[in-house]
Amino acid sequence: MIVIPEMNDETRRIAAFLNERFSAAAGFEMKVTDEMTSEPAIFFMNSGLAHEEYAIVVEPKRIVVEYGDGAGAFYAVQTLLQLLPSQIYSSDRVRGIKWTLPCCSIEDKPRFKYRGMHLDVCLHFFDMDFLKRYIDLMAMHKVNVFHWHLTEDQGWRLEIKKYPLLTEKGQWRKETVIGTLASGYYDGKPHGGFYSQDEVRELVQYAAERYVTIVPEIEMPGHALAAIACYPELSCGLEDTYETATKWGVFKQVYCPKDETFKFLEDVFDEVFELFPSKLVHVGGDECPKASWKKCEHCQKLIKDLGLKDEFELQSWFITRMEKYINSKGHEIIGWDEILQGGLAPNAKVMSWLGEEGGIKAAKQHHEVVMAPYPKYYLDYWQADPESEPLAMGGPTTLRTMYEYNPVPEVLTPEEQKYIIGVEGCVWTEYMPTPARVEYMAYPRMAAIAEAGWTNEERKNWEGFACRLETQFARYDEIDLDYCKAFYNPFIELHKDGPYDKIVTISVDVPGAEIRYTVDGTEPSINSALYELPFVLTPQQVVKASAFRNGKQVGKTMYKTYK
Ligand code: ACM
Ligand code: ZN
């Protein structure tokens, strides 16, 4: 039985999330009532805890959940599910399981108010079912912001009624680069997709019921080629034709800061505000080359008329002008680091991606900051040895590296540190053409970002996280998540030394594991040489390494040949 004295639509829905799992996996549902009882039950009590905070006491005959708002009660449900056997996540009935929870007492509240995951749906398009699953997984990880990257050089994905071409035409690129962006090979296949306003409303509602706020991103002044291809009058007009980009990177065709452009962007935001209740909207701001503005008569005259120093100040003026409009509609802006160049707009928050310098600078100026630094929080980077992984952007950024990053820079004073309001993992989909690839890249690293969002630095502990990850993997298995298990594998590195030898180092991040290796081509066993120190590899030799824990191999055997 679930007892909720404060029974209303919201608490009823939260109880239904718990029952939905029981119904699918256990084959029964608990009765939901607002009447107190002396029977065994789960009691949800509003005890006035802070936003998102909850407490759980599990005793032999009852479970008491305390919360202060829906978000807190919802997170308590997520934790109750985690306390149950992992099969509770199964979509099929599981028999022969005792659905018990360990007796315990939990008090939990997040470290940061902003715990985000980004998803770029422009470099590759993903359908609504996948986005709902992404939000389900965010909710399971108690992540509360979905940063939806909706516009890019490679495609415009948001229906705007006033500018129908944006999706009729701007969703499409005629083909897509194969391999790295410089490969020179293309697939010859059009790629497109967009979200209708009805779909957006549906997703916003779906996310809200899971305590996830969707922050939409409309890029400006750069990364605007798909829009400019539809409406070339928004550009500086220096080129004969504009086409949606077919490869990744940074393009010089950017919005020209003229009245038509501002009218267009304001109209776009008017529709965005109708669709997204989020107070915060993302205005991009990253990677805006200045080549077109330098050549454009209008831009140069504007710089002179406004008494600006250069194109960087023009960019700042651009963002500040948009901020004024957005603020006038009751919304706030966040932008990537580059909005600091030429001066930060008065009320802007900064999403620090170029390392953490931008975040530090903004916090010192008393602007709020979300830490999303590349490469530490970039999930499009390899998470293991590139030689054994699918193509990615760079790195590697291992799970452990991501986990151990402290998003609050120590160079900031305690007062300045308060301006770091959160963390975000970035999922740019250059090399993630399918949902399966996104999931492989995003998990388990999303768990590392989520833990940074909830747990103070002093309490973060890699070994503890790695141990808990094993149960998390069991949950992932129940929902058929194709996550990356590479952190179990030894990481072999060959370092150049003399002309006829290389130095081998091997590491593994699994706590309590030892590495056994061979150099004669045989498979390593528990009796092979124990790796303790770097050693020398000579031509023709191959090093093979496996990690063992408690006498059993964990992960895969990895190998490298002298090359
Ligand atoms: C970015 O990765 N260009 C924000
Ligand atoms: Zn111009």
XYZ file of C-alpha atoms and ligand atoms in Angstrom, residues 219 223 286-287 336 338 353 378 428, ligand 1:
13
model
C 22.378 29.344 -31.927
C 26.404 28.016 -36.345
C 30.166 29.806 -29.583
C 32.539 29.714 -32.515
C 28.739 29.305 -24.375
C 32.509 33.064 -26.201
C 33.063 24.640 -22.414
C 32.370 16.003 -23.485
C 27.575 16.270 -29.721
C 30.962 23.796 -28.574
O 31.412 22.656 -28.362
N 31.178 24.397 -29.734
C 30.207 24.512 -27.570
